């Protein structure tokens, strides 16, 4: 009977493992999301694994040997607990498939603040002040709303000059 298992991959080879397992007729799932991150002051979109170094594999271990899966390029081994491979409930994997790379997940993982969120200015003459993020101003800048001398002013700041405040702040 086919069950879902967790396989550990070699560093940054989740996609390679997925492709090679699929080439062998073994179904595998690599949960990922496209997220916006700051890299060298610029916002870039990247594909990131939700569970770096791991993929889910659907197999009947009475037909396909765990050694076959473990010797697949990109795969290190099946994750084991107590000597046996770690089974994952099907509902969990199918739920991940349904929500993988959704807008809600993308927003949760993104570094970029959303319109209306509070940020703290970290550099320049306004260091320490809080502002409200209004919108992106290209790839390297953003428009923030500051309150100075009881007057609201929108100003452009470099992405490296402010940071998102945590939800608890």
mmCIF file of C-alpha atoms in Angstrom, residues 86-160:
data_model
loop_
_atom_site.group_PDB
_atom_site.id
_atom_site.type_symbol
_atom_site.label_atom_id
_atom_site.label_comp_id
_atom_site.label_asym_id
_atom_site.label_seq_id
_atom_site.Cartn_x
_atom_site.Cartn_y
_atom_site.Cartn_z
ATOM 1 C CA UNK A 86 8.682 8.086 9.012
ATOM 2 C CA UNK A 87 5.135 7.919 7.638
ATOM 3 C CA UNK A 88 3.257 11.171 7.081
ATOM 4 C CA UNK A 89 -0.553 11.345 7.148
ATOM 5 C CA UNK A 90 -1.945 11.719 3.615
ATOM 6 C CA UNK A 91 -4.266 14.514 4.765
ATOM 7 C CA UNK A 92 -1.280 16.612 5.837
ATOM 8 C CA UNK A 93 0.480 16.227 2.479
ATOM 9 C CA UNK A 94 -2.680 16.961 0.480
ATOM 10 C CA UNK A 95 -3.373 20.007 2.667
ATOM 11 C CA UNK A 96 0.173 21.257 1.980
ATOM 12 C CA UNK A 97 -0.381 20.665 -1.741
ATOM 13 C CA UNK A 98 -3.576 22.725 -1.639
ATOM 14 C CA UNK A 99 -1.945 25.655 0.150
ATOM 15 C CA UNK A 100 1.558 25.516 -1.319
ATOM 16 C CA UNK A 101 2.516 28.785 -2.989
ATOM 17 C CA UNK A 102 -0.785 30.443 -2.099
ATOM 18 C CA UNK A 103 -1.048 34.225 -1.742
ATOM 19 C CA UNK A 104 -1.573 33.891 2.024
ATOM 20 C CA UNK A 105 1.563 31.793 2.422
ATOM 21 C CA UNK A 106 3.555 34.123 0.162
ATOM 22 C CA UNK A 107 2.528 37.111 2.304
ATOM 23 C CA UNK A 108 3.440 35.325 5.524
ATOM 24 C CA UNK A 109 6.962 34.450 4.319
ATOM 25 C CA UNK A 110 7.720 37.743 2.583
ATOM 26 C CA UNK A 111 10.155 40.322 4.013
ATOM 27 C CA UNK A 112 8.259 43.130 2.355
ATOM 28 C CA UNK A 113 5.823 45.035 4.585
ATOM 29 C CA UNK A 114 2.226 45.393 3.424
ATOM 30 C CA UNK A 115 0.512 48.736 2.906
ATOM 31 C CA UNK A 116 -0.539 50.146 6.267
ATOM 32 C CA UNK A 117 1.991 48.172 8.355
ATOM 33 C CA UNK A 118 4.203 49.957 10.847
ATOM 34 C CA UNK A 119 7.952 50.071 10.229
ATOM 35 C CA UNK A 120 10.899 51.471 12.173
ATOM 36 C CA UNK A 121 13.473 53.671 10.473
ATOM 37 C CA UNK A 122 16.934 52.228 11.146
ATOM 38 C CA UNK A 123 19.257 54.669 9.322
ATOM 39 C CA UNK A 124 19.605 58.350 8.594
ATOM 40 C CA UNK A 125 18.317 61.437 10.371
ATOM 41 C CA UNK A 126 14.982 59.784 11.273
ATOM 42 C CA UNK A 127 16.562 56.769 13.022
ATOM 43 C CA UNK A 128 14.282 55.326 15.696
ATOM 44 C CA UNK A 129 11.080 56.893 14.380
ATOM 45 C CA UNK A 130 8.135 54.728 13.432
ATOM 46 C CA UNK A 131 6.339 55.198 10.127
ATOM 47 C CA UNK A 132 3.624 53.561 8.074
ATOM 48 C CA UNK A 133 4.569 51.670 4.922
ATOM 49 C CA UNK A 134 2.556 53.011 1.983
ATOM 50 C CA UNK A 135 3.955 51.350 -1.157
ATOM 51 C CA UNK A 136 7.046 50.219 -3.019
ATOM 52 C CA UNK A 137 8.867 52.898 -4.994
ATOM 53 C CA UNK A 138 10.675 50.689 -7.492
ATOM 54 C CA UNK A 139 12.849 47.739 -6.476
ATOM 55 C CA UNK A 140 15.136 49.598 -4.075
ATOM 56 C CA UNK A 141 12.952 52.192 -2.358
ATOM 57 C CA UNK A 142 9.600 52.567 -0.596
ATOM 58 C CA UNK A 143 7.232 55.379 0.319
ATOM 59 C CA UNK A 144 6.703 55.768 4.078
ATOM 60 C CA UNK A 145 4.264 58.003 5.923
ATOM 61 C CA UNK A 146 5.939 59.927 8.765
ATOM 62 C CA UNK A 147 4.374 62.208 11.343
ATOM 63 C CA UNK A 148 6.686 65.163 11.945
ATOM 64 C CA UNK A 149 5.671 68.188 14.020
ATOM 65 C CA UNK A 150 2.068 66.933 14.001
ATOM 66 C CA UNK A 151 1.986 66.840 10.218
ATOM 67 C CA UNK A 152 1.921 63.694 8.063
ATOM 68 C CA UNK A 153 4.522 63.570 5.307
ATOM 69 C CA UNK A 154 5.151 60.835 2.757
ATOM 70 C CA UNK A 155 8.820 60.330 1.941
ATOM 71 C CA UNK A 156 10.861 57.873 -0.102
ATOM 72 C CA UNK A 157 13.351 55.674 1.818
ATOM 73 C CA UNK A 158 15.801 53.017 0.669
ATOM 74 C CA UNK A 159 14.727 49.464 1.532
ATOM 75 C CA UNK A 160 17.758 49.045 3.802
#
